mmCIF file of C-alpha atoms and ligand atoms in Angstrom:
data_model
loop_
_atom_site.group_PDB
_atom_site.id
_atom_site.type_symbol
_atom_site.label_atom_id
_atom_site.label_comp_id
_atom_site.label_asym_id
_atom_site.label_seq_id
_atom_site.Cartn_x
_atom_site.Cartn_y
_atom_site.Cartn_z
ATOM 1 C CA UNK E 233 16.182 -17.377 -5.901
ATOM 2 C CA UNK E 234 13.868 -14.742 -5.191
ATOM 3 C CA UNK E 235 12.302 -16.438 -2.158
ATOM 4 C CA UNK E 236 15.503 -16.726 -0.364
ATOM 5 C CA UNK E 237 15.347 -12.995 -0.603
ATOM 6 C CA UNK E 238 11.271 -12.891 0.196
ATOM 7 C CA UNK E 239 12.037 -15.038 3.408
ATOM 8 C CA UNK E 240 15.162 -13.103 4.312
ATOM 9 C CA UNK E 241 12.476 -9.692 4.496
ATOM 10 C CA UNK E 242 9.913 -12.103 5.997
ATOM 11 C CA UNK E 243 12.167 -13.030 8.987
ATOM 12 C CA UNK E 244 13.557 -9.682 9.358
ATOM 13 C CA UNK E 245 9.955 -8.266 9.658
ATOM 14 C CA UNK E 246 9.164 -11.263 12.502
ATOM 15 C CA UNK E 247 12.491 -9.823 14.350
ATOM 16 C CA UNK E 248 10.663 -6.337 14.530
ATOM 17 C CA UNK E 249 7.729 -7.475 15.668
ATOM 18 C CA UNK E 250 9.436 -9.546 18.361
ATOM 19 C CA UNK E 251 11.679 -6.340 19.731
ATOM 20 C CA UNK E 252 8.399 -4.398 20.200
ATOM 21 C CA UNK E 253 5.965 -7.615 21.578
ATOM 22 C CA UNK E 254 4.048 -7.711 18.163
ATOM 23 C CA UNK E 255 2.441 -10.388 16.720
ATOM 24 C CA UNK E 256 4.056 -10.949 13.542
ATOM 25 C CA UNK E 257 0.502 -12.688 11.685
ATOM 26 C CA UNK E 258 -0.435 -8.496 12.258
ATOM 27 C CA UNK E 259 1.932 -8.000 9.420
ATOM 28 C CA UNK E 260 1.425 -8.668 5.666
ATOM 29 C CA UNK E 261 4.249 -8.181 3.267
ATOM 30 C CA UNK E 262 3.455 -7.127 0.034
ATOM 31 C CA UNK E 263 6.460 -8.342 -2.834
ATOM 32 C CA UNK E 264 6.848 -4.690 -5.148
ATOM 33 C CA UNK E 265 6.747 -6.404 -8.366
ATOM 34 C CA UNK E 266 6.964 -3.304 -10.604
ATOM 35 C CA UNK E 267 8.267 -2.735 -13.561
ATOM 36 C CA UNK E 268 9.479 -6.594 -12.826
ATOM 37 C CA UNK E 269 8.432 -9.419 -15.410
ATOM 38 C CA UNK E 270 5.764 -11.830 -14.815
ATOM 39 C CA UNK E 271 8.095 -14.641 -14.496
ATOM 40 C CA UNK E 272 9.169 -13.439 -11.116
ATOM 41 C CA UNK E 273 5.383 -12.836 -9.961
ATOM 42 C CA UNK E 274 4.985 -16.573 -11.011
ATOM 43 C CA UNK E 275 8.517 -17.483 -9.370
ATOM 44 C CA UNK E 276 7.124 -16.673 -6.122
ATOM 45 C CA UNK E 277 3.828 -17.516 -6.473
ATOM 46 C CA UNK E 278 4.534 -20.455 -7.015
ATOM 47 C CA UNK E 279 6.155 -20.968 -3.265
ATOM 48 C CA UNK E 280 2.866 -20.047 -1.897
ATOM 49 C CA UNK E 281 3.273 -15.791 -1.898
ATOM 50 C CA UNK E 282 0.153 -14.202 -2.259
ATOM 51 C CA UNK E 283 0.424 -10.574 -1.982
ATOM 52 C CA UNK E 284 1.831 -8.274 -4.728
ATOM 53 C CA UNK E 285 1.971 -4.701 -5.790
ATOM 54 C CA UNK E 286 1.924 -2.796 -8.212
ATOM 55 C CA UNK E 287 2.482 1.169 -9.406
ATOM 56 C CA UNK E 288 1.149 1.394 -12.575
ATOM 57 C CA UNK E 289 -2.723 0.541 -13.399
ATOM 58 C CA UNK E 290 -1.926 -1.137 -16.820
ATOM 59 C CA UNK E 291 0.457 -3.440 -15.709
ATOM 60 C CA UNK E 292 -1.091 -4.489 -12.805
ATOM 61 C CA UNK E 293 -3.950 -5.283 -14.965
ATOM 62 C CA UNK E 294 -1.768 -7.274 -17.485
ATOM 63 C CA UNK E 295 -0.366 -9.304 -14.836
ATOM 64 C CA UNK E 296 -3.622 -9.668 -12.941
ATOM 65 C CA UNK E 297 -5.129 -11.285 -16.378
ATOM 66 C CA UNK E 298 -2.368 -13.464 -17.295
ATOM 67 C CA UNK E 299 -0.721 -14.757 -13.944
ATOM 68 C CA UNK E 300 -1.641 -18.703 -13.440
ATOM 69 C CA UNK E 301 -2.241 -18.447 -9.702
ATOM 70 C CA UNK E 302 -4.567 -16.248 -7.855
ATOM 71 C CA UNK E 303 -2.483 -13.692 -6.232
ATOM 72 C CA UNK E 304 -3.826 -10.512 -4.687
ATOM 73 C CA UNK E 305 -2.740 -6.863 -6.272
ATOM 74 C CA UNK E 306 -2.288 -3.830 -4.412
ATOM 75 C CA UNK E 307 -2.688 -0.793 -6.041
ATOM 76 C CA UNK E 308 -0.247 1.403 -4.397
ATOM 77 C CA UNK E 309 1.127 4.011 -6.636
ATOM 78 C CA UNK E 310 -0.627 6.942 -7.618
ATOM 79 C CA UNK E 311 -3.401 6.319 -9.295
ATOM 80 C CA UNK E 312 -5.464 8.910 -12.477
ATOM 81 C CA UNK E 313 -8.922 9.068 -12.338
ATOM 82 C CA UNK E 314 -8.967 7.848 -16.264
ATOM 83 C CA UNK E 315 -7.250 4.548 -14.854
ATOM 84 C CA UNK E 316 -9.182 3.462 -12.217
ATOM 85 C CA UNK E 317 -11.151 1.328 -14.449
ATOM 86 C CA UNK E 318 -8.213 -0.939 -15.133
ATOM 87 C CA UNK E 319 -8.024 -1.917 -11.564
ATOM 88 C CA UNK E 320 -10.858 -1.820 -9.989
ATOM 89 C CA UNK E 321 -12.186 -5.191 -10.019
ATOM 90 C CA UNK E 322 -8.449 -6.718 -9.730
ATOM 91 C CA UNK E 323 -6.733 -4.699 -6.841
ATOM 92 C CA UNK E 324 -7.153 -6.124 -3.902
ATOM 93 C CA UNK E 325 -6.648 -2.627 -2.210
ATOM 94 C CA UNK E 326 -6.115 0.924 -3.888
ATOM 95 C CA UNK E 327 -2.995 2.343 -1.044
ATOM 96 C CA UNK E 328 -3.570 5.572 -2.722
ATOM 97 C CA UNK E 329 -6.308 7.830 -2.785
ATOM 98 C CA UNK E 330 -5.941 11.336 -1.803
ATOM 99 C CA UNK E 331 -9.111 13.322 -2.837
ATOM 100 C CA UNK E 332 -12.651 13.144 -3.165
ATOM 101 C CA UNK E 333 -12.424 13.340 -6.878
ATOM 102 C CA UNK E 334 -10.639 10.581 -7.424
ATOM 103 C CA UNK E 335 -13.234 8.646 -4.287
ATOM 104 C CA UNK E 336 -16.061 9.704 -6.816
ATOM 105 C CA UNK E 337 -14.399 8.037 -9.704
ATOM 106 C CA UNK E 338 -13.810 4.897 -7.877
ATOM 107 C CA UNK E 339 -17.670 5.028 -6.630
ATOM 108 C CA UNK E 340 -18.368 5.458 -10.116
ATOM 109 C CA UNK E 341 -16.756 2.249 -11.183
ATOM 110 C CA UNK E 342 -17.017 -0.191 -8.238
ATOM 111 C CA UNK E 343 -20.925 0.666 -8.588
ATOM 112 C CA UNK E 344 -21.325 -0.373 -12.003
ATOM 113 C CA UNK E 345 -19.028 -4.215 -10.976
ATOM 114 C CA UNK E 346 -21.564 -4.106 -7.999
ATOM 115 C CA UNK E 347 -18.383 -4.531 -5.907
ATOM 116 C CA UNK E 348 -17.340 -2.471 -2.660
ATOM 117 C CA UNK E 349 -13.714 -1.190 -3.203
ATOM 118 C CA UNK E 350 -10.820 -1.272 -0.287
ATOM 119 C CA UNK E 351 -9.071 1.582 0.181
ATOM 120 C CA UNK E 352 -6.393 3.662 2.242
ATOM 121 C CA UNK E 353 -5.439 7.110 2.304
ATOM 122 C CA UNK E 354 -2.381 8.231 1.348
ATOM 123 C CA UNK E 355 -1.027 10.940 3.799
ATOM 124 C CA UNK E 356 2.077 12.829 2.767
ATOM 125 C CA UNK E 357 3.402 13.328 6.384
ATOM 126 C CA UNK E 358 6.333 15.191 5.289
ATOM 127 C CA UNK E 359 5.112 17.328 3.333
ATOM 128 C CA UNK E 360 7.167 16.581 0.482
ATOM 129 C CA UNK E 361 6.833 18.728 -2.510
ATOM 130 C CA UNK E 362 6.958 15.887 -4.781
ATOM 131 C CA UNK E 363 5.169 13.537 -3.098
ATOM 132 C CA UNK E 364 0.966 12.718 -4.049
ATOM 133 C CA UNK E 365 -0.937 12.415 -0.578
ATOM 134 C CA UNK E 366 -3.287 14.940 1.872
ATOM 135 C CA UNK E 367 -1.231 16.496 4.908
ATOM 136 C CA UNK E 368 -2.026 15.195 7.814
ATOM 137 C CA UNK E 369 -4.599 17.724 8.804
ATOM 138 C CA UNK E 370 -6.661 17.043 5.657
ATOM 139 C CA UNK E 371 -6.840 13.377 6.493
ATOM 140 C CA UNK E 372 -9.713 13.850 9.047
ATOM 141 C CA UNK E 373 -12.191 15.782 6.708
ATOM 142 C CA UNK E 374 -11.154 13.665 3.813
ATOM 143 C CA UNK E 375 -12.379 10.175 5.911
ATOM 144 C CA UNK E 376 -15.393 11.720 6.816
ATOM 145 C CA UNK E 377 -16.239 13.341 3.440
ATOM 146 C CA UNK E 378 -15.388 10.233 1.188
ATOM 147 C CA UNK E 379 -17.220 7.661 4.114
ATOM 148 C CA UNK E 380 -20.696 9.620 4.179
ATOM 149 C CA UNK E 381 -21.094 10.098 0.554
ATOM 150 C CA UNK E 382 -20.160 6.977 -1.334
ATOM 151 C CA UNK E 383 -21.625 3.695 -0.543
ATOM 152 C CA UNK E 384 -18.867 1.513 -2.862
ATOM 153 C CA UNK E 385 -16.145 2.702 -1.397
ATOM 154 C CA UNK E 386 -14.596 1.311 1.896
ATOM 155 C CA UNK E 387 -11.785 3.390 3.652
ATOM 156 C CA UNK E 388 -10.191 0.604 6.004
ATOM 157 C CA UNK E 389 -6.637 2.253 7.240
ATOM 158 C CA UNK E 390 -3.777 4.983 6.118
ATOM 159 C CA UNK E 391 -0.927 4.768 3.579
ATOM 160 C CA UNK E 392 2.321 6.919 3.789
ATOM 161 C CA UNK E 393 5.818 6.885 1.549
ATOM 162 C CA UNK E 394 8.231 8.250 3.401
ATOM 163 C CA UNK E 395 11.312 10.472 2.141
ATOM 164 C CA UNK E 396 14.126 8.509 1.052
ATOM 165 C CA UNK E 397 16.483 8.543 4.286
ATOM 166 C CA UNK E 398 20.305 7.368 4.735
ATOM 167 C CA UNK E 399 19.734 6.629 7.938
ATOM 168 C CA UNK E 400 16.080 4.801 8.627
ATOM 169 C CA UNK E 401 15.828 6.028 11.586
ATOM 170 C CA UNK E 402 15.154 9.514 10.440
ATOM 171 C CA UNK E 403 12.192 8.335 9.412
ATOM 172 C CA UNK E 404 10.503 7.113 12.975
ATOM 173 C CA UNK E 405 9.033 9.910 14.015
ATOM 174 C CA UNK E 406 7.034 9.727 10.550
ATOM 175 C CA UNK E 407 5.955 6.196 11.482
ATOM 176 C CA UNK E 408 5.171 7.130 14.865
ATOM 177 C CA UNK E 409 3.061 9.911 13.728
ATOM 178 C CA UNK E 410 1.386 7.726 11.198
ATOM 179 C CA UNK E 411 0.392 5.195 13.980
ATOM 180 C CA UNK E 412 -1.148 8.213 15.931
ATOM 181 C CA UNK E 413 -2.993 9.438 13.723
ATOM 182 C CA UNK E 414 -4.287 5.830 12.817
ATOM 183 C CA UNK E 415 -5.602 5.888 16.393
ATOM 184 C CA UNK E 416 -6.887 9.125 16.716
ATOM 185 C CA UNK E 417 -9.468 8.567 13.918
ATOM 186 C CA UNK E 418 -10.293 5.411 14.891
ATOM 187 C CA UNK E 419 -10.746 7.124 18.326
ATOM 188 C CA UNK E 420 -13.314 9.622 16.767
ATOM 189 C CA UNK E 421 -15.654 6.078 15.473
ATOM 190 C CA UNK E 422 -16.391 7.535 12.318
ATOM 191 C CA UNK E 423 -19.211 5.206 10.499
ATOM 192 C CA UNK E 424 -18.661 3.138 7.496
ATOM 193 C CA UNK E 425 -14.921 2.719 7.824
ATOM 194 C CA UNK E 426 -12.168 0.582 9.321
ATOM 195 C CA UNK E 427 -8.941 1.594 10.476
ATOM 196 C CA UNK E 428 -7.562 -1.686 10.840
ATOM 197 C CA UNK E 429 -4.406 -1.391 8.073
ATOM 198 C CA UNK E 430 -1.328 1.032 8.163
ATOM 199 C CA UNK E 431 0.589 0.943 4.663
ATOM 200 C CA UNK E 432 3.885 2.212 5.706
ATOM 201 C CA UNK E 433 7.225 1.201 5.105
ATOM 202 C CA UNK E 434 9.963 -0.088 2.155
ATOM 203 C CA UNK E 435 13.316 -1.847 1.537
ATOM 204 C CA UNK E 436 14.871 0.925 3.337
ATOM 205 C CA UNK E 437 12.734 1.198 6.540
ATOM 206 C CA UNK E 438 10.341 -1.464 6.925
ATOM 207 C CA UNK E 439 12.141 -2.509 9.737
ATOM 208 C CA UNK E 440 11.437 0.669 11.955
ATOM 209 C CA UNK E 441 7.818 0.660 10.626
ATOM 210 C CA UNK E 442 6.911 -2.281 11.587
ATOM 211 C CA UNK E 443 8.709 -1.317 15.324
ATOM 212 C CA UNK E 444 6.090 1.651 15.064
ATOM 213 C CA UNK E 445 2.992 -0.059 13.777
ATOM 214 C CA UNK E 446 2.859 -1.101 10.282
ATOM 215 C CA UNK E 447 0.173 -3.492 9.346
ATOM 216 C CA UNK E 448 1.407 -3.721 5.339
ATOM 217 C CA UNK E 449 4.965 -3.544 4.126
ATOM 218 C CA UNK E 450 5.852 -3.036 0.736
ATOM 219 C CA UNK E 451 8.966 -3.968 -0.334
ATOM 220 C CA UNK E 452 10.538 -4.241 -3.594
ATOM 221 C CA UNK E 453 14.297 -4.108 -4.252
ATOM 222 C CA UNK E 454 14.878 -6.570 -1.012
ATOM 223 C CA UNK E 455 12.925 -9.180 -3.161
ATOM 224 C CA UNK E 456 13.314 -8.204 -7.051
ATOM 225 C CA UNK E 457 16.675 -6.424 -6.786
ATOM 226 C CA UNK E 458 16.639 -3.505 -8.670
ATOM 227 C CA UNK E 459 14.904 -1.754 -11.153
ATOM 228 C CA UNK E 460 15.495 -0.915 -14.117
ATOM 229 C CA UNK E 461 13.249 1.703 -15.726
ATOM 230 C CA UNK E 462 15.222 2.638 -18.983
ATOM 231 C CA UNK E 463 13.137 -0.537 -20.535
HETATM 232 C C1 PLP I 582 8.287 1.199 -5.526
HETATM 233 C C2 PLP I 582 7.435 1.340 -4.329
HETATM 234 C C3 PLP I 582 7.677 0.587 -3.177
HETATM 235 C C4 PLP I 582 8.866 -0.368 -3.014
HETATM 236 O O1 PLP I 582 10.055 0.320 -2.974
HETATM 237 P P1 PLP I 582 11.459 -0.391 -2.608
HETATM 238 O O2 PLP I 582 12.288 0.690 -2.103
HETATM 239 O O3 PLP I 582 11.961 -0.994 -3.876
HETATM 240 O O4 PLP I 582 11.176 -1.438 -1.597
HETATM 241 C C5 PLP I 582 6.816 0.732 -2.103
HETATM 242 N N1 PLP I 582 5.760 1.571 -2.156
HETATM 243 C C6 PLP I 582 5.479 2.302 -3.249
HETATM 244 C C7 PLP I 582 4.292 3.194 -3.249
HETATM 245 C C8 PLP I 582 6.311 2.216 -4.364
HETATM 246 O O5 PLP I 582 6.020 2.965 -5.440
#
């Protein structure tokens, strides 16, 4: 049952919060459905999960229009500017923008719903060659190009994917970093923007990043098992 294995991450994220003295209602978990069928989105929607995310505009878009209950999608994969028009009215929150062109394209579409769109920025912290996502020194100018020139988008925290680790706690010093930086802009009081959510974390370390900070954790294979793309 696939909310024995959505509890099992839930409780292990309360744990986390409890060895650092957070309150665990400051974390959200969002259940990776990708590439998964709708049956499981319904599976645990149906024992009261809300929260659900998705890579891939199209599919998030068939399974926004034909799920019986209404969850919430997270865009959080990378995301074309020819796509955003799938989503935009049916994510929740886009995890993943990391330019201005692709901020112009989602001004362009939120304006014509009349709707404000929630975003985050996606930071590539380590620098990964093939990761999408600004460096951390970009992240700065990004925030305050994208929050002074379009009034339908809302920036309201950071998104990171960190490098696939043996060991998870390789990866804390990313988190940490994340968490600064998080602060530091909010620091700064930048208008028009929020910096209320940080987007870090996955079946292999969302236990350290909620130690350092996270706000949102997705995790897939924990819940769904795993995934199989050949189909
Ligand atoms: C697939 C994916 C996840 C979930 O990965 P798991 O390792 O299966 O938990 C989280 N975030 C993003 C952006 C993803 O693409």
């Amino acid at each position: 049952m696939l909310i024995e294995n959505y509890n099992k991450v839930r409780h292990e994220i309360d744990e986390a919060c409890k060895r650092v003295g957070r309150d665990p209602s400051e974390v959200t978990l969002i259940a990776v459905s990708k590439t998964k069928p709708l049956e499981c989105i319904e599976e645990l929607a149906a024992e009261g999960v809300m929260e659900f995310g998705e890579n891939k505009p199209q599919e998030l878009k068939s399974k926004y229009e034909n799920v019986s209950r209404p969850v919430h999608f997270h865009q959080i994969g990378h995301l074309q500017t020819n796509k955003v028009k799938y989503i935009i009215d049916k994510a929740v929150l886009i995890h993943s923008v990391d330019s201005v062109h692709l901020a112009e394209t989602i001004e362009k579409e939120a304006a014509k719903h009349g709707i404000t769109a929630e975003i985050l920025i996606e930071v590539n912290y380590a620098e990964e060659e093939s990761k999408f996502g600004v460096k951390k020194e970009e992240v700065i100018p990004l925030i305050k190009e994208i929050s002074s020139s379009f009034e339908h988008v809302h920036i309201t925290g950071l998104m990171t994917i960190a490098p696939f680790v043996a060991n998870p706690e390789e990866n804390r010093g990313i988190f940490k970093g994340m968490h600064e930086l998080l602060l530091d802009i909010k620091s700064q009081n930048i208008d028009n923007i929020d910096m209320s959510v940080l987007s870090m974390g996955m079946t292999n370390d969302y236990k350290v990043a909620v130690e350092e900070g996270a706000t949102l954790v997705r995790v897939g294979t924990a819940i769904f098992g795993e995934r199989d793309y050949s189909i």
